[in-house]
Coordinates of C-alpha atoms (C1' of nucleotides) in Angstrom, one line a residue:
Chain A
M425 CA -33.8 0.2 -2.7
P426 CA -33.1 2.4 -5.7
R427 CA -32.0 1.2 -9.1
T428 CA -29.3 -1.1 -7.8
V429 CA -25.9 -0.8 -9.5
D430 CA -23.0 -3.1 -9.9
H431 CA -20.9 -1.8 -7.2
E432 CA -17.7 -3.7 -8.2
E433 CA -18.0 -2.3 -11.8
R434 CA -18.3 1.3 -10.5
R435 CA -15.3 0.8 -8.1
A436 CA -13.3 -0.7 -11.1
H437 CA -14.4 2.3 -13.3
I438 CA -13.2 4.8 -10.6
A439 CA -10.0 2.9 -9.9
D440 CA -9.2 2.9 -13.7
A441 CA -9.7 6.7 -13.7
L442 CA -7.2 6.9 -10.9
V443 CA -4.7 5.0 -12.8
R444 CA -5.2 7.0 -15.9
V445 CA -4.6 10.2 -13.9
A446 CA -1.7 8.9 -12.3
G447 CA -0.2 7.6 -15.6
R448 CA -0.7 11.0 -17.1
D449 CA 0.2 13.4 -14.5
G450 CA 1.8 11.5 -11.8
L451 CA 0.5 9.9 -8.6
H452 CA 1.0 13.3 -6.7
A453 CA -1.7 14.7 -9.1
V454 CA -4.1 12.3 -7.9
T455 CA -7.0 13.9 -6.0
M456 CA -10.3 12.9 -5.3
R457 CA -11.7 15.7 -7.6
A458 CA -9.4 14.8 -10.4
V459 CA -10.3 11.2 -10.3
A460 CA -13.9 12.1 -10.1
T461 CA -13.6 14.4 -13.2
E462 CA -11.5 11.7 -15.1
A463 CA -14.2 9.1 -14.3
G464 CA -17.0 11.3 -15.4
V465 CA -18.7 11.1 -11.9
S466 CA -19.3 13.4 -9.1
L467 CA -16.9 13.9 -6.2
R468 CA -19.6 12.4 -3.9
L469 CA -19.5 9.2 -6.0
V470 CA -15.9 8.8 -5.3
Q471 CA -16.4 9.3 -1.6
Y472 CA -19.4 6.9 -1.6
Y473 CA -17.4 3.9 -3.1
F474 CA -14.1 4.7 -1.4
D475 CA -14.7 6.2 1.9
T476 CA -11.5 7.9 2.3
K477 CA -8.5 8.8 0.0
A478 CA -6.3 6.1 1.6
Q479 CA -8.9 3.5 0.8
L480 CA -9.2 4.9 -2.9
M481 CA -5.4 4.6 -3.1
V482 CA -5.2 0.8 -1.9
G483 CA -8.3 0.0 -3.9
A484 CA -6.8 1.4 -7.1
L485 CA -3.6 -0.5 -6.3
R486 CA -5.3 -3.8 -6.0
H487 CA -7.3 -3.2 -9.1
L488 CA -4.0 -2.5 -11.0
E489 CA -2.6 -5.7 -9.6
R490 CA -5.6 -7.7 -10.7
Q491 CA -5.5 -6.0 -14.1
S492 CA -1.9 -6.7 -14.8
H493 CA -2.3 -10.4 -13.5
Q494 CA -4.8 -10.8 -16.3
R495 CA -2.5 -9.2 -18.8
W496 CA 0.2 -11.7 -17.9
A497 CA -2.1 -14.6 -17.9
R498 CA -3.4 -13.7 -21.4
R499 CA 0.1 -13.2 -22.8
L500 CA 1.4 -16.5 -21.4
A501 CA -1.5 -18.3 -22.6
E502 CA -0.7 -17.2 -26.1
L503 CA 2.5 -19.1 -26.0
P504 CA 2.9 -22.5 -27.9
D505 CA 1.8 -25.2 -25.6
P506 CA 5.0 -26.9 -24.7
V507 CA 7.0 -23.8 -24.1
S508 CA 10.6 -23.8 -23.4
P509 CA 11.4 -22.4 -20.1
R510 CA 13.5 -19.8 -21.8
A511 CA 10.8 -18.6 -24.0
F512 CA 8.4 -18.6 -21.1
I513 CA 10.8 -16.6 -19.0
G514 CA 11.5 -14.2 -22.0
A515 CA 7.8 -13.5 -22.5
F516 CA 7.3 -13.1 -18.8
L517 CA 9.8 -10.4 -18.4
A518 CA 8.9 -8.7 -21.7
E519 CA 5.4 -8.2 -20.5
A520 CA 6.8 -6.0 -17.8
L521 CA 8.8 -3.8 -20.2
P522 CA 7.1 -0.5 -21.0
T523 CA 6.4 -1.2 -24.6
D524 CA 2.9 0.1 -25.1
E525 CA 1.0 2.7 -23.3
Q526 CA -0.7 0.3 -21.0
S527 CA 2.6 -1.3 -19.6
R528 CA 4.2 2.2 -19.4
V529 CA 1.4 3.3 -17.2
F530 CA 1.6 0.1 -15.2
H531 CA 5.3 0.6 -14.6
L532 CA 4.9 4.1 -13.8
V533 CA 2.1 3.8 -11.5
G534 CA 3.6 0.8 -9.9
T535 CA 6.9 2.5 -9.3
S536 CA 5.0 5.4 -7.9
Y537 CA 3.4 3.2 -5.4
A538 CA 6.7 1.5 -4.6
V539 CA 8.2 4.8 -3.8
L540 CA 5.2 5.5 -1.6
A541 CA 5.7 2.2 0.2
M542 CA 9.3 3.4 1.1
T543 CA 7.9 5.9 3.6
D544 CA 4.2 5.4 4.2
S545 CA 5.0 1.7 4.5
D546 CA 1.9 0.3 6.2
L547 CA -0.5 2.3 4.0
V548 CA 0.0 0.4 0.8
E549 CA 2.2 -2.4 1.8
E550 CA -0.1 -5.4 1.7
P551 CA -1.5 -5.2 -1.8
F552 CA 1.9 -4.0 -3.0
V553 CA 3.9 -7.0 -1.6
A554 CA 1.3 -9.4 -2.7
G555 CA 1.7 -8.5 -6.3
V556 CA 5.5 -8.6 -6.2
D557 CA 5.5 -11.9 -4.4
N558 CA 3.3 -13.3 -7.1
L559 CA 5.7 -12.5 -9.8
E560 CA 8.5 -13.8 -7.7
R561 CA 6.7 -17.2 -7.4
Q562 CA 6.0 -17.6 -11.0
L563 CA 9.6 -16.7 -11.9
T564 CA 10.9 -19.1 -9.5
D565 CA 8.7 -22.0 -10.8
A566 CA 9.8 -21.3 -14.3
L567 CA 13.5 -21.4 -13.3
R568 CA 12.8 -24.7 -11.4
R569 CA 11.4 -26.1 -14.5
A570 CA 14.3 -25.0 -16.6
E571 CA 16.6 -26.6 -14.1
A572 CA 14.7 -29.9 -14.1
A573 CA 14.9 -29.8 -17.9
G574 CA 18.7 -29.5 -17.6
Q575 CA 18.8 -26.2 -19.2
L576 CA 20.6 -24.3 -16.5
P577 CA 24.2 -24.8 -15.7
P578 CA 24.7 -27.0 -12.6
G579 CA 25.1 -25.0 -9.5
T580 CA 22.8 -22.3 -10.4
D581 CA 21.3 -20.6 -7.3
I582 CA 17.6 -20.1 -8.4
A583 CA 16.8 -17.7 -5.7
V584 CA 19.7 -15.5 -6.7
E585 CA 18.8 -15.6 -10.2
V586 CA 15.3 -14.8 -9.6
A587 CA 16.1 -11.7 -7.6
H588 CA 18.5 -10.8 -10.4
L589 CA 15.9 -11.1 -13.0
L590 CA 13.2 -9.1 -11.1
A591 CA 15.6 -6.2 -10.0
L592 CA 16.9 -6.1 -13.6
N593 CA 13.6 -6.0 -15.2
H594 CA 12.4 -3.3 -12.9
G595 CA 15.5 -1.3 -13.4
L596 CA 15.3 -1.7 -17.1
G597 CA 11.6 -0.6 -17.1
T598 CA 12.4 2.5 -15.2
S599 CA 15.3 3.5 -17.4
V600 CA 12.9 3.1 -20.4
V601 CA 10.2 5.1 -18.9
I602 CA 12.6 7.9 -17.9
G603 CA 13.8 8.0 -21.5
Q604 CA 17.2 6.9 -20.7
R605 CA 17.0 3.8 -22.8
T606 CA 14.9 2.6 -25.6
V607 CA 12.8 -0.5 -25.4
D608 CA 15.2 -2.2 -27.9
E609 CA 18.1 -1.5 -25.9
A610 CA 16.4 -2.8 -22.7
W611 CA 15.5 -5.9 -24.7
A612 CA 19.1 -6.4 -25.8
V613 CA 20.2 -6.4 -22.2
L614 CA 17.5 -8.9 -21.2
H615 CA 18.3 -11.1 -24.2
R616 CA 21.9 -11.0 -23.5
H617 CA 21.3 -11.9 -19.9
L618 CA 19.0 -14.9 -20.7
D619 CA 21.7 -16.1 -23.1
R620 CA 24.2 -16.1 -20.4
L621 CA 21.8 -17.6 -17.9
F622 CA 20.8 -20.5 -20.1
A623 CA 24.4 -21.1 -21.0
T624 CA 24.1 -24.6 -22.3
D625 CA 25.4 -25.9 -25.7
T626 CA 22.3 -25.7 -27.5
R627 CA 21.9 -22.0 -27.8
A628 CA 18.2 -21.4 -28.7
T629 CA 17.1 -17.9 -29.9
A630 CA 14.6 -16.1 -27.8
A631 CA 10.9 -15.8 -28.1
T632 CA 8.9 -13.0 -29.6
P633 CA 9.9 -9.5 -28.5
Chain B
M431 CA 25.1 45.4 3.0
P432 CA 24.1 43.6 6.3
R433 CA 26.3 41.0 7.9
T434 CA 27.1 39.1 4.7
V435 CA 26.6 35.5 5.1
D436 CA 27.9 32.6 3.0
H437 CA 24.9 32.1 0.5
E438 CA 26.2 28.8 -0.8
E439 CA 26.5 27.4 2.7
R440 CA 23.0 28.6 3.5
R441 CA 21.6 27.0 0.4
A442 CA 23.4 23.8 1.1
H443 CA 22.0 23.9 4.6
I444 CA 18.4 24.2 3.3
A445 CA 18.9 21.6 0.7
D446 CA 20.1 19.2 3.2
A447 CA 17.0 19.8 5.3
L448 CA 14.9 19.0 2.2
V449 CA 16.7 15.7 1.6
R450 CA 16.2 14.8 5.3
V451 CA 12.5 15.5 5.2
A452 CA 12.1 13.6 1.9
G453 CA 14.2 10.7 3.3
R454 CA 12.1 10.5 6.3
D455 CA 8.4 11.3 5.2
G456 CA 8.7 11.0 1.3
L457 CA 9.1 13.6 -1.3
H458 CA 5.5 14.4 -1.3
A459 CA 5.8 15.6 2.3
V460 CA 8.3 18.1 1.1
T461 CA 6.8 21.6 1.7
M462 CA 8.5 24.9 2.1
R463 CA 7.3 25.2 5.6
A464 CA 8.4 21.7 6.5
V465 CA 11.8 22.2 5.0
A466 CA 12.1 25.5 6.8
T467 CA 11.3 24.0 10.1
E468 CA 13.7 21.1 9.6
A469 CA 16.4 23.5 8.7
G470 CA 15.6 25.6 11.8
V471 CA 15.0 28.8 9.6
S472 CA 12.0 30.8 8.8
L473 CA 9.7 30.2 5.8
R474 CA 10.9 33.5 4.4
L475 CA 14.6 32.4 4.3
V476 CA 13.6 29.4 2.2
Q477 CA 11.8 31.8 -0.1
Y478 CA 14.7 34.0 -0.1
Y479 CA 17.4 31.5 -1.2
F480 CA 15.1 29.5 -3.6
D481 CA 12.6 31.9 -5.0
T482 CA 10.0 29.2 -5.9
K483 CA 9.4 25.7 -4.9
A484 CA 10.5 24.3 -8.2
Q485 CA 13.8 25.9 -7.8
L486 CA 14.1 24.5 -4.3
M487 CA 13.5 21.1 -5.7
V488 CA 16.1 21.3 -8.4
G489 CA 18.5 23.0 -6.1
A490 CA 18.1 20.1 -3.7
L491 CA 18.6 17.6 -6.4
R492 CA 21.7 19.3 -7.7
H493 CA 23.0 19.3 -4.1
L494 CA 22.2 15.7 -3.7
E495 CA 24.1 14.9 -6.9
R496 CA 27.2 16.8 -5.9
Q497 CA 27.1 15.2 -2.4
S498 CA 26.8 11.6 -3.7
H499 CA 29.6 12.5 -6.2
Q500 CA 31.9 13.3 -3.4
R501 CA 30.9 10.1 -1.6
W502 CA 31.8 8.1 -4.6
A503 CA 35.1 9.9 -5.0
R504 CA 36.0 9.4 -1.4
R505 CA 35.2 5.6 -1.5
L506 CA 37.0 5.0 -4.7
A507 CA 40.0 6.9 -3.4
E508 CA 40.2 4.5 -0.5
L509 CA 40.9 1.6 -2.9
P510 CA 44.5 0.3 -3.3
D511 CA 46.3 2.3 -5.9
P512 CA 46.5 -0.1 -8.9
V513 CA 43.0 -1.4 -8.6
S514 CA 41.7 -4.3 -10.5
P515 CA 38.7 -3.2 -12.7
R516 CA 36.6 -5.8 -11.1
A517 CA 37.2 -4.5 -7.6
F518 CA 36.8 -0.9 -8.9
I519 CA 33.4 -1.8 -10.4
G520 CA 32.5 -3.7 -7.4
A521 CA 33.1 -0.8 -5.0
F522 CA 31.4 1.6 -7.5
L523 CA 28.3 -0.4 -7.5
A524 CA 28.4 -1.1 -3.8
E525 CA 28.3 2.5 -3.1
A526 CA 25.0 2.8 -4.6
L527 CA 23.4 0.0 -2.5
P528 CA 21.3 1.4 0.5
T529 CA 23.7 0.0 3.2
D530 CA 23.7 2.8 5.7
E531 CA 21.2 5.6 6.3
Q532 CA 22.9 8.1 4.0
S533 CA 22.9 5.8 0.9
R534 CA 19.3 4.6 1.8
V535 CA 18.1 8.2 1.8
F536 CA 20.1 8.9 -1.5
H537 CA 18.4 5.9 -3.1
L538 CA 14.9 6.9 -1.8
V539 CA 15.2 10.6 -2.7
G540 CA 16.9 9.9 -6.0
T541 CA 14.2 7.3 -7.0
S542 CA 11.5 9.8 -5.7
Y543 CA 12.9 12.3 -8.2
A544 CA 13.2 9.8 -10.9
V545 CA 9.4 9.1 -10.6
L546 CA 8.8 12.8 -10.7
A547 CA 10.9 13.1 -13.9
M548 CA 8.5 10.4 -15.5
T549 CA 5.7 13.0 -15.6
D550 CA 6.9 16.4 -14.9
S551 CA 9.8 15.7 -17.1
D552 CA 11.3 19.1 -17.9
L553 CA 11.1 20.3 -14.3
V554 CA 13.8 18.1 -12.9
E555 CA 15.3 16.6 -15.9
E556 CA 18.4 18.4 -16.4
P557 CA 20.2 17.8 -13.0
F558 CA 18.8 14.4 -13.0
V559 CA 20.1 13.0 -16.3
A560 CA 23.3 14.8 -15.6
G561 CA 23.9 12.6 -12.5
V562 CA 22.9 9.5 -14.3
D563 CA 25.2 10.3 -17.2
N564 CA 28.0 10.7 -15.1
L565 CA 27.6 7.3 -13.5
E566 CA 27.2 5.8 -16.9
R567 CA 30.5 7.4 -18.1
Q568 CA 32.5 6.2 -15.2
L569 CA 31.1 2.7 -15.4
T570 CA 31.8 2.6 -19.1
D571 CA 35.5 3.8 -18.6
A572 CA 36.0 1.1 -16.0
L573 CA 34.7 -1.6 -18.3
R574 CA 36.8 -0.3 -21.1
R575 CA 39.9 -0.6 -18.8
A576 CA 38.9 -4.1 -18.0
E577 CA 38.6 -5.0 -21.6
A578 CA 41.9 -3.5 -22.4
A579 CA 43.4 -5.5 -19.6
G580 CA 41.8 -8.6 -21.2
Q581 CA 39.7 -9.4 -18.3
L582 CA 36.4 -9.5 -20.2
P583 CA 35.4 -12.3 -22.6
P584 CA 36.0 -11.3 -26.2
G585 CA 32.9 -10.0 -27.9
T586 CA 31.6 -8.3 -24.8
D587 CA 29.3 -5.4 -25.7
I588 CA 30.3 -2.7 -23.2
A589 CA 27.2 -0.5 -23.8
V590 CA 25.0 -3.4 -23.0
E591 CA 26.9 -4.4 -19.9
V592 CA 26.9 -0.9 -18.6
A593 CA 23.1 -0.7 -19.2
H594 CA 22.7 -4.0 -17.4
L595 CA 24.7 -3.1 -14.4
L596 CA 23.1 0.3 -13.9
A597 CA 19.5 -1.1 -14.2
L598 CA 20.4 -4.1 -12.0
N599 CA 21.9 -1.9 -9.4
H600 CA 19.0 0.5 -9.3
G601 CA 16.6 -2.4 -9.1
L602 CA 18.5 -4.1 -6.4
G603 CA 18.6 -0.8 -4.5
T604 CA 14.9 -0.4 -4.7
S605 CA 14.2 -3.9 -3.5
V606 CA 16.4 -3.4 -0.5
V607 CA 14.9 -0.1 0.3
I608 CA 11.3 -1.6 0.0
G609 CA 12.4 -4.3 2.3
Q610 CA 12.0 -7.0 -0.2
R611 CA 15.6 -8.1 -0.1
T612 CA 18.4 -7.6 2.5
V613 CA 21.6 -5.9 1.5
D614 CA 23.4 -9.2 1.6
E615 CA 21.0 -10.8 -0.8
A616 CA 21.6 -7.7 -3.2
W617 CA 25.2 -8.2 -2.7
A618 CA 25.1 -11.8 -3.6
V619 CA 23.2 -11.0 -6.8
L620 CA 25.7 -8.4 -7.7
H621 CA 28.7 -10.5 -6.9
R622 CA 27.3 -13.5 -8.8
H623 CA 26.9 -11.2 -11.9
L624 CA 30.3 -9.8 -11.7
D625 CA 31.7 -13.4 -11.6
R626 CA 29.8 -14.2 -14.7
L627 CA 30.8 -10.9 -16.3
F628 CA 34.5 -11.3 -15.7
A629 CA 34.4 -15.0 -16.6
T630 CA 38.1 -15.4 -17.3
D631 CA 40.2 -18.2 -16.0
T632 CA 41.7 -16.3 -13.2
R633 CA 38.6 -15.9 -10.9
A634 CA 39.5 -13.2 -8.5
T635 CA 37.5 -12.7 -5.3
A636 CA 35.6 -9.3 -5.0
A637 CA 36.3 -6.3 -3.0
T638 CA 35.2 -5.1 0.4
P639 CA 31.4 -5.2 0.7
Chain C
dC1 C1' 27.8 59.4 9.8
dG2 C1' 24.0 58.5 7.2
dG3 C1' 22.2 55.9 3.6
dT4 C1' 21.5 52.0 0.8
dA5 C1' 21.6 47.4 -0.6
dT6 C1' 21.5 42.9 1.6
dA7 C1' 19.2 39.9 4.6
dT8 C1' 15.5 38.2 7.6
dG9 C1' 11.1 38.1 10.3
dA10 C1' 5.8 38.4 10.7
dT11 C1' 1.8 37.9 8.5
dA12 C1' -1.7 38.0 4.9
dC13 C1' -3.9 35.8 0.8
dC14 C1' -5.7 32.7 -2.3
dG15 C1' -6.6 28.4 -4.3
dA16 C1' -6.8 23.6 -3.7
dT17 C1' -7.9 19.5 -1.2
dG18 C1' -10.0 15.9 2.1
dT19 C1' -14.0 15.5 4.7
dA20 C1' -18.6 16.3 6.2
dT21 C1' -23.6 17.7 5.8
dC22 C1' -28.0 18.1 3.9
dA23 C1' -31.2 17.2 0.7
dC24 C1' -33.2 14.5 -2.8
dC25 C1' -34.4 10.9 -6.1
dA26 C1' -35.4 6.5 -7.4
dT27 C1' -37.1 1.7 -6.6
dG28 C1' -38.1 -2.6 -4.5
dT29 C1' -40.9 -4.3 -0.6
dT30 C1' -44.8 -4.4 2.3
Chain D
dA55 C1' -49.8 3.4 -2.1
dA56 C1' -46.3 4.4 1.1
dC57 C1' -42.0 4.2 2.9
dA58 C1' -37.5 2.9 4.0
dT59 C1' -33.2 2.3 2.0
dG60 C1' -29.6 2.5 -1.5
dG61 C1' -27.6 5.8 -4.6
dT62 C1' -26.4 10.6 -6.0
dG63 C1' -26.0 15.8 -6.1
dA64 C1' -24.7 20.4 -4.4
dT65 C1' -22.3 22.7 -1.2
dA66 C1' -19.8 23.9 3.0
dC67 C1' -15.7 23.8 6.1
dA68 C1' -11.3 23.6 7.9
dT69 C1' -6.6 23.1 6.7
dC70 C1' -2.6 23.4 4.3
dG71 C1' 0.7 25.1 1.0
dG72 C1' 2.7 28.4 -2.3
dT73 C1' 3.3 33.0 -2.9
dA74 C1' 3.2 37.9 -1.9
dT75 C1' 3.8 42.2 1.1
dC76 C1' 5.5 45.0 4.5
dA77 C1' 8.6 46.0 7.8
dT78 C1' 13.1 46.1 9.7
dA79 C1' 17.8 45.1 11.2
dT80 C1' 22.5 44.8 9.8
dA81 C1' 26.8 46.3 7.9
dC82 C1' 29.5 48.3 4.2
dC83 C1' 30.3 52.4 1.2
dG84 C1' 30.8 57.0 0.2

DNA sequence: CGGTATATGATACCGATGTATCACCATGTT
DNA sequence: AACATGGTGATACATCGGTATCATATACCG
């Protein structure tokens, strides 16, 4: 065998290039050649590591999910050890808001894939719903903890609230990326909603924005 | 001049075809030829009425906005004459949920354009923000009326609530189109939120779903 | 009645894009 | 040392998509 190379690293490198292109010019501008150029490799290499364009697309999506998962884990690990559920949820949702370039690209590319999944469903569905399900599970757990700690008003329907938070967060993210709202405005909405959701007597202030 | 034809009607016809194609196969599948075939006209005709593809795209977007505007107007006109603000807002938001094929296509195509606007900003921006601004204005007015009628808790920040409702509605619509939620679940979230927003003593039930 | 501007069809062109092919290089194993 | 195999480059091919061109039919105006 020739000088053996770390395949996974190469694939990650190429996937990163795709995300950069999609984040800059849109997912429709993603072509095998554009990705190759962005990654600084030859077209043939992209073909070699991802046989077809479809595989390249789902590969990049999976890569993006993994990456964002790490981002979340890192951010949540920075929180003080016994975190109030409210602070946890605040940080969790804040991470999805397009505050810096990386999260902006994440939202943009993620939404692009979501739109893709609306029509070419089966193509991209599996890695996509996996990521979304993961977020939903974590949020549900956090809300359960909050409920167990008696921080939610009685009769709160957790599934409904989770759906609300996720939809709201996505909508806010989109409005920010579009330029319709500033990050601060989005934050105000989120903050206000959490205040209402955790409507107990002890009204704590939220976590770090 | 030859047999003079209603240009506006022709343009609307072609724009409709574009929306159908985009709603079925995705906005990336929209090509001049595909639109021509869908509209049952020659490629040349599409070129004739919309010189370039960019013009075709913004033309169709404008058409979509007009059309949805009419949908809203019709729906809101059906409400009983002195409408409670709550019922008005409920109906207003319900209209955006992807309940039937038409609203599903509206959401799908609208979101596709939104994603486009994230990168090719100037191309599609003008008609896009116009539509969004319009919704925002109507919602703001409705909330102002509610406030004037004393149906909102004191200290409600209307701008924040409007941003919340719009973002939430968009997010819910997307989750429904993706297949992540059913329309009923989305409705439950919306309903629950309106309950909370109109948290006065007289707890009225919502309008027709 | 003829002409001219409007309206529509057929088709050509060029660039981009996904995919395929062929050759070649490098290295670890026998 | 030889060779088989993993890795890489150059390039070709077919298709598709946007745009351009040429021709022509229609009907209204003078």
